[in-house]
């Protein structure tokens, strides 16, 4: 996606990305909980949790890096859905053709 984030200022006609170096652009993740069922990194409003250029943590939605994380999630989900669809087509083909001896 090119260069890192630039600027945080509101221009009347144009919004710009928050710099990844801004104080609230990245919040590091808490250490993983050792207690089963306890999430040490709970939901934070206006942040996306994931692995990015500064490591694992929370990236503010006004940074480009947060959108890289969101895009990676969408692409992974799309890949899984395509795989699931292919599997379903194969299963249907086997159900229809196997009894016929094809």
mmCIF file of N, CA and C in Angstrom, residues 1-11 14-22 24-25 46 48 59-71:
data_model
loop_
_atom_site.group_PDB
_atom_site.id
_atom_site.type_symbol
_atom_site.label_atom_id
_atom_site.label_comp_id
_atom_site.label_asym_id
_atom_site.label_seq_id
_atom_site.Cartn_x
_atom_site.Cartn_y
_atom_site.Cartn_z
ATOM 1 N N UNK A 1 0.839 -1.183 0.000
ATOM 2 C CA UNK A 1 0.000 0.000 0.000
ATOM 3 C C UNK A 1 0.879 1.240 0.000
ATOM 4 N N UNK A 2 2.145 1.124 -0.216
ATOM 5 C CA UNK A 2 3.015 2.284 -0.349
ATOM 6 C C UNK A 2 3.514 2.806 0.979
ATOM 7 N N UNK A 3 3.786 4.113 0.994
ATOM 8 C CA UNK A 3 4.360 4.761 2.172
ATOM 9 C C UNK A 3 3.417 4.683 3.353
ATOM 10 N N UNK A 4 3.992 4.891 4.527
ATOM 11 C CA UNK A 4 3.208 4.845 5.750
ATOM 12 C C UNK A 4 2.275 6.041 5.827
ATOM 13 N N UNK A 5 1.532 6.080 6.885
ATOM 14 C CA UNK A 5 0.522 7.110 7.090
ATOM 15 C C UNK A 5 1.136 8.500 7.131
ATOM 16 N N UNK A 6 0.361 9.478 6.700
ATOM 17 C CA UNK A 6 0.822 10.866 6.746
ATOM 18 C C UNK A 6 -0.269 11.767 7.272
ATOM 19 N N UNK A 7 0.042 12.547 8.268
ATOM 20 C CA UNK A 7 -0.846 13.596 8.744
ATOM 21 C C UNK A 7 -2.046 13.128 9.531
ATOM 22 N N UNK A 8 -2.589 14.053 10.333
ATOM 23 C CA UNK A 8 -3.790 13.768 11.111
ATOM 24 C C UNK A 8 -4.777 14.917 11.006
ATOM 25 N N UNK A 9 -4.514 15.855 10.190
ATOM 26 C CA UNK A 9 -5.291 17.084 10.174
ATOM 27 C C UNK A 9 -6.521 16.990 9.291
ATOM 28 N N UNK A 10 -7.542 17.727 9.698
ATOM 29 C CA UNK A 10 -8.776 17.777 8.930
ATOM 30 C C UNK A 10 -8.706 18.959 7.981
ATOM 31 N N UNK A 11 -8.726 18.670 6.717
ATOM 32 C CA UNK A 11 -8.769 19.694 5.687
ATOM 33 C C UNK A 11 -10.211 19.726 5.203
ATOM 34 N N UNK A 14 -10.785 17.399 2.440
ATOM 35 C CA UNK A 14 -10.010 16.169 2.331
ATOM 36 C C UNK A 14 -9.551 15.704 3.709
ATOM 37 N N UNK A 15 -9.792 14.436 3.999
ATOM 38 C CA UNK A 15 -9.269 13.838 5.218
ATOM 39 C C UNK A 15 -7.951 13.168 4.888
ATOM 40 N N UNK A 16 -7.024 13.173 5.816
ATOM 41 C CA UNK A 16 -5.751 12.507 5.583
ATOM 42 C C UNK A 16 -5.517 11.467 6.672
ATOM 43 N N UNK A 17 -4.646 10.529 6.379
ATOM 44 C CA UNK A 17 -4.351 9.439 7.295
ATOM 45 C C UNK A 17 -3.627 9.950 8.538
ATOM 46 N N UNK A 18 -3.879 9.285 9.648
ATOM 47 C CA UNK A 18 -3.142 9.551 10.876
ATOM 48 C C UNK A 18 -1.774 8.879 10.744
ATOM 49 N N UNK A 19 -0.735 9.553 11.163
ATOM 50 C CA UNK A 19 0.608 8.984 11.118
ATOM 51 C C UNK A 19 0.702 7.822 12.092
ATOM 52 N N UNK A 20 1.367 6.759 11.679
ATOM 53 C CA UNK A 20 1.552 5.602 12.545
ATOM 54 C C UNK A 20 2.417 5.975 13.744
ATOM 55 N N UNK A 21 3.145 7.066 13.634
ATOM 56 C CA UNK A 21 4.004 7.516 14.723
ATOM 57 C C UNK A 21 3.274 8.410 15.722
ATOM 58 N N UNK A 22 2.006 8.734 15.476
ATOM 59 C CA UNK A 22 1.215 9.513 16.431
ATOM 60 C C UNK A 22 1.041 8.723 17.720
ATOM 61 N N UNK A 24 -1.494 8.050 19.678
ATOM 62 C CA UNK A 24 -2.611 7.103 19.823
ATOM 63 C C UNK A 24 -2.859 6.249 18.579
ATOM 64 N N UNK A 25 -1.913 6.216 17.646
ATOM 65 C CA UNK A 25 -2.085 5.432 16.423
ATOM 66 C C UNK A 25 -1.913 3.937 16.666
ATOM 67 N N UNK A 46 -12.758 2.162 17.911
ATOM 68 C CA UNK A 46 -11.938 2.889 16.933
ATOM 69 C C UNK A 46 -10.574 2.258 16.663
ATOM 70 N N UNK A 48 -8.391 -1.517 15.451
ATOM 71 C CA UNK A 48 -8.420 -2.855 14.869
ATOM 72 C C UNK A 48 -7.250 -3.617 15.474
ATOM 73 N N UNK A 59 -4.428 -0.963 16.104
ATOM 74 C CA UNK A 59 -4.130 0.100 15.148
ATOM 75 C C UNK A 59 -5.378 0.969 14.999
ATOM 76 N N UNK A 60 -5.209 2.274 15.146
ATOM 77 C CA UNK A 60 -6.340 3.197 15.050
ATOM 78 C C UNK A 60 -6.931 3.153 13.646
ATOM 79 N N UNK A 61 -8.244 3.267 13.561
ATOM 80 C CA UNK A 61 -8.931 3.198 12.262
ATOM 81 C C UNK A 61 -8.552 4.331 11.321
ATOM 82 N N UNK A 62 -7.933 5.373 11.811
ATOM 83 C CA UNK A 62 -7.525 6.485 10.946
ATOM 84 C C UNK A 62 -6.130 6.289 10.364
ATOM 85 N N UNK A 63 -5.531 5.110 10.586
ATOM 86 C CA UNK A 63 -4.221 4.812 10.006
ATOM 87 C C UNK A 63 -4.369 3.868 8.822
ATOM 88 N N UNK A 64 -3.443 3.967 7.886
ATOM 89 C CA UNK A 64 -3.451 3.046 6.741
ATOM 90 C C UNK A 64 -3.228 1.614 7.201
ATOM 91 N N UNK A 65 -2.419 1.473 8.219
ATOM 92 C CA UNK A 65 -2.063 0.140 8.705
ATOM 93 C C UNK A 65 -3.284 -0.643 9.179
ATOM 94 N N UNK A 66 -4.262 0.048 9.747
ATOM 95 C CA UNK A 66 -5.485 -0.645 10.179
ATOM 96 C C UNK A 66 -6.235 -1.207 8.971
ATOM 97 N N UNK A 67 -6.216 -0.481 7.876
ATOM 98 C CA UNK A 67 -6.905 -0.958 6.675
ATOM 99 C C UNK A 67 -6.152 -2.109 6.021
ATOM 100 N N UNK A 68 -4.827 -2.152 6.183
ATOM 101 C CA UNK A 68 -4.069 -3.310 5.698
ATOM 102 C C UNK A 68 -4.502 -4.568 6.453
ATOM 103 N N UNK A 69 -4.718 -4.431 7.765
ATOM 104 C CA UNK A 69 -5.158 -5.553 8.594
ATOM 105 C C UNK A 69 -6.569 -5.993 8.179
ATOM 106 N N UNK A 70 -7.454 -5.021 7.983
ATOM 107 C CA UNK A 70 -8.833 -5.328 7.576
ATOM 108 C C UNK A 70 -8.838 -6.015 6.210
ATOM 109 N N UNK A 71 -8.028 -5.500 5.268
ATOM 110 C CA UNK A 71 -7.952 -6.088 3.933
ATOM 111 C C UNK A 71 -7.448 -7.528 4.006
#
